PDB file of C-alpha atoms in Angstrom:
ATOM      1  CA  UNK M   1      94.213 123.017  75.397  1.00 82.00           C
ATOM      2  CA  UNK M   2      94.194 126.441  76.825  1.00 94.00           C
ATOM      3  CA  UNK M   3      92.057 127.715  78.859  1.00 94.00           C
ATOM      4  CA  UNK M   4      93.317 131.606  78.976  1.00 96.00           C
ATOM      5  CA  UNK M   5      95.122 134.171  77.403  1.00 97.00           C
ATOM      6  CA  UNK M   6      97.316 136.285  78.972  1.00 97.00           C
ATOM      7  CA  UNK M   7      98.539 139.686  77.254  1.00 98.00           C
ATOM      8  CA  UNK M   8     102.071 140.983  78.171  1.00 98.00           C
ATOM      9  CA  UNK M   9     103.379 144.627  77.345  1.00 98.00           C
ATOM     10  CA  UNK M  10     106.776 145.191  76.996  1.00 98.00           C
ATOM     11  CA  UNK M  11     108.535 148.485  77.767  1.00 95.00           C
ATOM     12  CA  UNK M  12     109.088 149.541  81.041  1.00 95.00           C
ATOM     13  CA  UNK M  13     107.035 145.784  82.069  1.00 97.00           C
ATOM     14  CA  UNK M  14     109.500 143.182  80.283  1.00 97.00           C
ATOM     15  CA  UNK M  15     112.561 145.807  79.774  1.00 97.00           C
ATOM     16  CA  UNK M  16     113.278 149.328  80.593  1.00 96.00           C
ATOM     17  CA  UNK M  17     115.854 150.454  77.946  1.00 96.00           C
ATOM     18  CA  UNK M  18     114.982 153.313  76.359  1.00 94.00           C
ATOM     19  CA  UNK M  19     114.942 154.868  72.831  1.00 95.00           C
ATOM     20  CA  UNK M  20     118.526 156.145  71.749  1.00 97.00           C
ATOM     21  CA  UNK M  21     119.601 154.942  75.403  1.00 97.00           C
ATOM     22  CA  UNK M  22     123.292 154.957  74.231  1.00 97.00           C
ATOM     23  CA  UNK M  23     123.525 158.670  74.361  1.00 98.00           C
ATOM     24  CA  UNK M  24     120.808 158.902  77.427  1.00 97.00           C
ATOM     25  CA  UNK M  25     123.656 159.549  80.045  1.00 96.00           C
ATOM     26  CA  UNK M  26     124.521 163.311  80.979  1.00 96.00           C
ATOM     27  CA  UNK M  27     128.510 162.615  80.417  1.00 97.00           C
ATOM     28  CA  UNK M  28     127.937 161.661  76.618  1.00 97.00           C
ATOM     29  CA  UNK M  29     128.909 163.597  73.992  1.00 96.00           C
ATOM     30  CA  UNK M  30     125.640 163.751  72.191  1.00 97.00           C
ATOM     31  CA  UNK M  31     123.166 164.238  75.056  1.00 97.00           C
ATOM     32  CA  UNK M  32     122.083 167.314  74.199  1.00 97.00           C
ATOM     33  CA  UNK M  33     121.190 165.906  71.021  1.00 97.00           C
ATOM     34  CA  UNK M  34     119.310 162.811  73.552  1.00 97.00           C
ATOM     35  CA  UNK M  35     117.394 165.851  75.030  1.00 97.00           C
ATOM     36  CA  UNK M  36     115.861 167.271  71.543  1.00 97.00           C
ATOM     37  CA  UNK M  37     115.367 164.106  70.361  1.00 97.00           C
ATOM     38  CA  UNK M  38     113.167 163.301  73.477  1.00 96.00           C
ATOM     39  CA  UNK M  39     111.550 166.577  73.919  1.00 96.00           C
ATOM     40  CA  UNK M  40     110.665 166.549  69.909  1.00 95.00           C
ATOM     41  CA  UNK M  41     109.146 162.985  70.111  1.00 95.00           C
ATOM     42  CA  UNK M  42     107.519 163.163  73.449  1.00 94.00           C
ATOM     43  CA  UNK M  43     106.338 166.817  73.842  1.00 94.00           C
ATOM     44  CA  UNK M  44     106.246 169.003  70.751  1.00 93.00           C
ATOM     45  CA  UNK M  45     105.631 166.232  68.173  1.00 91.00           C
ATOM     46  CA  UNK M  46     103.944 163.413  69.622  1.00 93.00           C
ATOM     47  CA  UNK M  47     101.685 162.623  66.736  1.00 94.00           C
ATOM     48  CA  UNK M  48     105.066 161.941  64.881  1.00 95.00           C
ATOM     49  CA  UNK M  49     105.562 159.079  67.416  1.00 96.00           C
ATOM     50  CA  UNK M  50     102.344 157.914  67.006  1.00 96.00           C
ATOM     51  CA  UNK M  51     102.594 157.600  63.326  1.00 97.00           C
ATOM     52  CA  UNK M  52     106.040 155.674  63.595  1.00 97.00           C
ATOM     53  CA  UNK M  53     104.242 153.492  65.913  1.00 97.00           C
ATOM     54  CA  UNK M  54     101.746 152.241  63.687  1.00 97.00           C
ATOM     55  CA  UNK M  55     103.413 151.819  60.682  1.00 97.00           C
ATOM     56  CA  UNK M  56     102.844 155.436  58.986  1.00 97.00           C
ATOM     57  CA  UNK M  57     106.583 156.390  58.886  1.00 96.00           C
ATOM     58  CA  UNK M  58     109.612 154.684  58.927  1.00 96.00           C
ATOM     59  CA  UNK M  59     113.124 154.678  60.987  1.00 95.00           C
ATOM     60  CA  UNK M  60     114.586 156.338  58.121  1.00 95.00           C
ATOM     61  CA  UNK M  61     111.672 158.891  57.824  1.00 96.00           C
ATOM     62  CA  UNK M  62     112.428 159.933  61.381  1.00 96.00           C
ATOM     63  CA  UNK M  63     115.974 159.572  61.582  1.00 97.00           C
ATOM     64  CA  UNK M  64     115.734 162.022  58.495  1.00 97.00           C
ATOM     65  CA  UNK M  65     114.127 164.615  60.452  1.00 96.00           C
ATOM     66  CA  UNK M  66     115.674 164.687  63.746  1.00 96.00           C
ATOM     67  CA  UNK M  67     118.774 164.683  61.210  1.00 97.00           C
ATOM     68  CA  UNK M  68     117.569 168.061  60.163  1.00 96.00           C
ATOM     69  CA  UNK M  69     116.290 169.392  63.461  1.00 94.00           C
ATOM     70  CA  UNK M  70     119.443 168.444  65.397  1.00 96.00           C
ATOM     71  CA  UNK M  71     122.175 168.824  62.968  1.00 96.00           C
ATOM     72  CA  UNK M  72     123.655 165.293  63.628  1.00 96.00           C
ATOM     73  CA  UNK M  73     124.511 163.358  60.975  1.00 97.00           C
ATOM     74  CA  UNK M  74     121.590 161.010  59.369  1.00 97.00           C
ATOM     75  CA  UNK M  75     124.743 158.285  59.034  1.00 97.00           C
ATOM     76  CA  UNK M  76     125.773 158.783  62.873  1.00 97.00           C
ATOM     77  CA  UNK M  77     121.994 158.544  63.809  1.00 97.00           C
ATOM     78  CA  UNK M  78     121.393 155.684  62.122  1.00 97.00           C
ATOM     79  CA  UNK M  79     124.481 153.635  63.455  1.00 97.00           C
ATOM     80  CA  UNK M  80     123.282 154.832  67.114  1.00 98.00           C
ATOM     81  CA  UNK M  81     119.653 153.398  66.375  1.00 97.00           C
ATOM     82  CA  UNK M  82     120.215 150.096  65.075  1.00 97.00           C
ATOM     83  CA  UNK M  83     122.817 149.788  67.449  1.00 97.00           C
ATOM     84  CA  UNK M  84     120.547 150.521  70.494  1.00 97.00           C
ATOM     85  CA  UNK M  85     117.722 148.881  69.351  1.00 97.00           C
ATOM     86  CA  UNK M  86     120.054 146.237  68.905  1.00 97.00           C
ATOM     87  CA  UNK M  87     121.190 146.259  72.138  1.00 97.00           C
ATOM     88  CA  UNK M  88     117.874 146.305  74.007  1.00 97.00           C
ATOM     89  CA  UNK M  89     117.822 144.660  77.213  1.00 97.00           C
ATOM     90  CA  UNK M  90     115.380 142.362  79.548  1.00 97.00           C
ATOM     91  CA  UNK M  91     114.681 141.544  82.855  1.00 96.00           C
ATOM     92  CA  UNK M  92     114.951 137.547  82.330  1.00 96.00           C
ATOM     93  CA  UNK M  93     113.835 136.833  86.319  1.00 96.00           C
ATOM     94  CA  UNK M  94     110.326 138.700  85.179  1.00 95.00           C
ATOM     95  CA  UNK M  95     110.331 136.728  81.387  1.00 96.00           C
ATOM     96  CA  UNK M  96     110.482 133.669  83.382  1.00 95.00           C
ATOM     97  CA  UNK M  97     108.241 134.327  85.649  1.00 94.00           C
ATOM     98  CA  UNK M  98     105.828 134.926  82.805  1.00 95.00           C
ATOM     99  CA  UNK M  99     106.927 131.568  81.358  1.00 93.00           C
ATOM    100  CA  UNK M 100     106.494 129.456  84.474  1.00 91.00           C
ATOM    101  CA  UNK M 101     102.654 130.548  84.457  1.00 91.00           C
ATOM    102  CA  UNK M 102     100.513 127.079  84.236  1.00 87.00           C
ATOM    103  CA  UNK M 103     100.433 125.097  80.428  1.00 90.00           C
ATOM    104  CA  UNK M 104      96.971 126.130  79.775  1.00 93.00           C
ATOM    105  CA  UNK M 105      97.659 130.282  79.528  1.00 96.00           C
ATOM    106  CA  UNK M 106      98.364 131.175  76.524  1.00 97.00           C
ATOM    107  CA  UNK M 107     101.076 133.996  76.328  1.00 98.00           C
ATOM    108  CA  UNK M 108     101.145 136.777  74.398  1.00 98.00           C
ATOM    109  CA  UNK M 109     103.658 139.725  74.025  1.00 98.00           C
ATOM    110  CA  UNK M 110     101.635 142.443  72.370  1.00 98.00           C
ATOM    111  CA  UNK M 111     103.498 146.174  72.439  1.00 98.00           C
ATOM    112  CA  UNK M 112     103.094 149.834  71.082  1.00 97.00           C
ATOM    113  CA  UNK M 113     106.329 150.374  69.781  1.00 97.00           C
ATOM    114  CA  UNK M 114     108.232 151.204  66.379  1.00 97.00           C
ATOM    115  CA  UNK M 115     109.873 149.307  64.019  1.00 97.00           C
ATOM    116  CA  UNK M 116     113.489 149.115  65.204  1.00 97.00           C
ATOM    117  CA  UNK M 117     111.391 146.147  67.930  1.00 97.00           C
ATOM    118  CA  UNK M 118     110.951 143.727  65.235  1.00 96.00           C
ATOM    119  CA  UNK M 119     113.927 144.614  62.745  1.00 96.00           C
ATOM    120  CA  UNK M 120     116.523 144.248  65.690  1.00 96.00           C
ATOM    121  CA  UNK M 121     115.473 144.277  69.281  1.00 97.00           C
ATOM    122  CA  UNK M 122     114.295 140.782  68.982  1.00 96.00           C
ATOM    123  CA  UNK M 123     116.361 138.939  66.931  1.00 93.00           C
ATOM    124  CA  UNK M 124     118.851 139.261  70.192  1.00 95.00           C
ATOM    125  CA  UNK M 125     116.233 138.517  72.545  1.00 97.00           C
ATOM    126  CA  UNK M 126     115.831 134.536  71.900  1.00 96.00           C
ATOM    127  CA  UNK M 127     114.084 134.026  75.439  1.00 97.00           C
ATOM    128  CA  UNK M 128     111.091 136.178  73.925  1.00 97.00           C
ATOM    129  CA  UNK M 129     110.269 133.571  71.241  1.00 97.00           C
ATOM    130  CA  UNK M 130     110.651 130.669  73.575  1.00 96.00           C
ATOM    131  CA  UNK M 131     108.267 131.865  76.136  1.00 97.00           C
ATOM    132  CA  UNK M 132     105.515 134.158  74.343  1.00 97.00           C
ATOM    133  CA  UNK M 133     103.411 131.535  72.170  1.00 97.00           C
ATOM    134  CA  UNK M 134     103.300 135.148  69.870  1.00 98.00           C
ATOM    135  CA  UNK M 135     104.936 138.736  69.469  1.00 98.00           C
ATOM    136  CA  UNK M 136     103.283 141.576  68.324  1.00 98.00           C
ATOM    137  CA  UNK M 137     104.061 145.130  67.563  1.00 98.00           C
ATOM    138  CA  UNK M 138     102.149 147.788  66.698  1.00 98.00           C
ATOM    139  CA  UNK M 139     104.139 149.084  64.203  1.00 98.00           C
ATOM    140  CA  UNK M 140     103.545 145.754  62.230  1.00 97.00           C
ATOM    141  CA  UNK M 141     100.223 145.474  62.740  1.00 97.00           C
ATOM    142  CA  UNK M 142      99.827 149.267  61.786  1.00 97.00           C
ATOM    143  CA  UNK M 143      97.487 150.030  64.737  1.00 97.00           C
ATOM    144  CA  UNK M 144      97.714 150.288  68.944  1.00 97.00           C
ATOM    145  CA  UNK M 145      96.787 147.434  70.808  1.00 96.00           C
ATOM    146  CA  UNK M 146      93.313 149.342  71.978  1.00 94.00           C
ATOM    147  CA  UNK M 147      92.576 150.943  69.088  1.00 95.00           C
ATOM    148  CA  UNK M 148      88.994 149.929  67.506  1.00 92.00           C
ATOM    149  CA  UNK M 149      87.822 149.048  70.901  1.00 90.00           C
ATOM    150  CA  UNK M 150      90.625 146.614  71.577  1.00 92.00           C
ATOM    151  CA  UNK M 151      90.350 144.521  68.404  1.00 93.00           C
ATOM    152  CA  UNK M 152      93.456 143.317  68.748  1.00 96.00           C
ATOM    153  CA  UNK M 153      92.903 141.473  72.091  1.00 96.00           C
ATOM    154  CA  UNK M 154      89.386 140.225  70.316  1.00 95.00           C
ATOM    155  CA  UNK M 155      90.905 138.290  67.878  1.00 96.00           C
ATOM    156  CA  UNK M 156      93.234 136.719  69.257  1.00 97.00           C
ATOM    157  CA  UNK M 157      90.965 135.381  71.916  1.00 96.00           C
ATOM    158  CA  UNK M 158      88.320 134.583  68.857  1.00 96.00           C
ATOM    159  CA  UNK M 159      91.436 132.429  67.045  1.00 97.00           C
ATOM    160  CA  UNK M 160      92.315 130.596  70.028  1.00 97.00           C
ATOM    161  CA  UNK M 161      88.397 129.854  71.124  1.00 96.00           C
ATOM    162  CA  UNK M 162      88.902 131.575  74.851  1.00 96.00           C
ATOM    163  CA  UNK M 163      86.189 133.545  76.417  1.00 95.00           C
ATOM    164  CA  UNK M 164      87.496 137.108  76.675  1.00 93.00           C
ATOM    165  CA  UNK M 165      86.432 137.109  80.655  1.00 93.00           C
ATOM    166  CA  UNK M 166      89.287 134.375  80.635  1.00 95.00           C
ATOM    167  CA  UNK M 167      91.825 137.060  79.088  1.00 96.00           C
ATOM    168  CA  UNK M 168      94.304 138.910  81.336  1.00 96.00           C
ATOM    169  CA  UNK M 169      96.519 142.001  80.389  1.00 97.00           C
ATOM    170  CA  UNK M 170      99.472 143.362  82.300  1.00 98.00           C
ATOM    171  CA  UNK M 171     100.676 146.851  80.705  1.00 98.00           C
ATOM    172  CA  UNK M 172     102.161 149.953  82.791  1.00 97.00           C
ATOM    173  CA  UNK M 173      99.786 151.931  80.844  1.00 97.00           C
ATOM    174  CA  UNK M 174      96.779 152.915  82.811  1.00 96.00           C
ATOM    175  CA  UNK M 175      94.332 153.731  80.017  1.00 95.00           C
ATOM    176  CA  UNK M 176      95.563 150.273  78.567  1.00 96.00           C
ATOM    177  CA  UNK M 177      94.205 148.479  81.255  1.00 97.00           C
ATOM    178  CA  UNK M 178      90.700 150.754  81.921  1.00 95.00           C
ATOM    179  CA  UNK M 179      89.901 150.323  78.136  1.00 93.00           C
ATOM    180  CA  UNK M 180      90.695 146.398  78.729  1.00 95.00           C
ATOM    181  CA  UNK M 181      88.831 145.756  81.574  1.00 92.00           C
ATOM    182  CA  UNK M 182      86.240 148.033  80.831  1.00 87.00           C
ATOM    183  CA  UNK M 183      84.441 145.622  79.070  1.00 75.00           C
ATOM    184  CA  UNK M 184      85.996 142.433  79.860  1.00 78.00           C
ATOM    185  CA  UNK M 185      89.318 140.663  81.469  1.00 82.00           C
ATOM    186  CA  UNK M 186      91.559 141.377  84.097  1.00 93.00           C
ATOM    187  CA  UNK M 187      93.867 144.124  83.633  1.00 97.00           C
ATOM    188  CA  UNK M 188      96.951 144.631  86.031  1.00 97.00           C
ATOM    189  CA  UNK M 189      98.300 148.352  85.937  1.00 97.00           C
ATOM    190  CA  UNK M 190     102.237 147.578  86.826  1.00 97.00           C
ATOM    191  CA  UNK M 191     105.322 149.654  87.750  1.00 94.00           C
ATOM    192  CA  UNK M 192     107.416 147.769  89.302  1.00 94.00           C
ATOM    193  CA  UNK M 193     109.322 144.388  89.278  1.00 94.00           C
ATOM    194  CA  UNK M 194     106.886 143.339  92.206  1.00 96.00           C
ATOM    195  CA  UNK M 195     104.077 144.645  90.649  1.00 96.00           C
ATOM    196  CA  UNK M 196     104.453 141.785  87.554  1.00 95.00           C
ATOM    197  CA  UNK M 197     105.414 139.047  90.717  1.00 94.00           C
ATOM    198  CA  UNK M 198     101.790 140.027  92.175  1.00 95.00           C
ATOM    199  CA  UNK M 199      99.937 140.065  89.053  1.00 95.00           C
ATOM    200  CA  UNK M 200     101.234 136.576  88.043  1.00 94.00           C
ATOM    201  CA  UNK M 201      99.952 135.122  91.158  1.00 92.00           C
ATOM    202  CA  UNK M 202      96.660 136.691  90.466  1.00 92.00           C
ATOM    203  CA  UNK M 203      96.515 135.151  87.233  1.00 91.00           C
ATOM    204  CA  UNK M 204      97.042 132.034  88.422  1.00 84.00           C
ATOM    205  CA  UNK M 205      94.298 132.391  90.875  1.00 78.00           C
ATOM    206  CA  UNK M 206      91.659 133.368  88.884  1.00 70.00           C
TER     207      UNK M 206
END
């Protein structure tokens, strides 16, 4: 029945809220507190993100220490997180466009992300579930999407009996897309809204 696979990434392709984006605006109260939390997941502890990403901590085990490093309440934190994660938002024109790709792709969301994806972002996001045949996250499947050589993307091509030159990935990381079309595929390195349009109608091409 289907004849290809195409792989979809998520943040800053399918939505670009961001982590704690409640308190992301300079006028809010707890920005400063936005600011560590950013600078101590993205600069000084980035294995700490990686580990939450696949699985080896929790929310709750980071929550707990930016609780400590920021001296904001683990309760407060916790309400912001679920609420935010909660609260995620999509750009619906680009889902669609995914969705409107011909009968015989097969569509799958696949992200690096944390837990708070699965527990809450997509329970509100019904449109996800009716367009992506399947939903991923690494978190879940306690590794990134290229890790072991890009298993990942292997087996689900293996389960659905697709050539992996028939596989497509569009991701708005670049060493995503080298290590996927290093060896096989089409990979489309996007950044913008027209960026996805373009890739789409390369995919369809092909």
């Amino acid at each position: 029945m289907f004849q290809k696979i195409v792989f979809v990434d998520f943040y800053w392709v399918l939505s670009y809220t961001k982590l704690f984006e409640s308190i992301s605006s300079e006028n809010h109260p707890h920005y400063k507190i936005y600011q560590q939390i950013e600078h101590f997941l993205f600069v000084t502890d980035r294995q700490v993100f990686n580990d939450w990403m696949i699985g080896k901590i929790s929310w709750d085990d980071i929550l707990m220490i930016i609780s400590k490093k920021t001296g904001l309440d683990y309760e407060i934190l916790q309400a912001i997180y679920k609420q935010d994660c909660g609260a995620v938002k999509i750009q619906e024109d680009l889902v669609h466009i995914i969705g409107e790709l011909w009968d015989n792709i097969y569509k799958v969301l696949i992200t690096n992300n944390v837990d708070g994806f699965s527990l809450y972002s997509t329970q509100n996001i019904p449109l996800l579930s009716q367009i992506f045949h399947e939903i991923h996250c690494s978190y879940d499947l306690w590794y990134l999407k290229t890790d072991d050589d890009c298993t990942f993307f292997k087996r689900i091509a293996r389960e659905q009996g697709i050539p992996l030159e028939n596989t497509c990935l569009i991701d708005d990381t670049r060493k995503n897309c080298e290590e996927f079309s290093s060896t096989w595929g089409m990979a489309f390195c996007v950044k913008t809204p027209d960026d996805i349009r373009s890739a789409v109608l390369k995919i369809e091409e092909k």
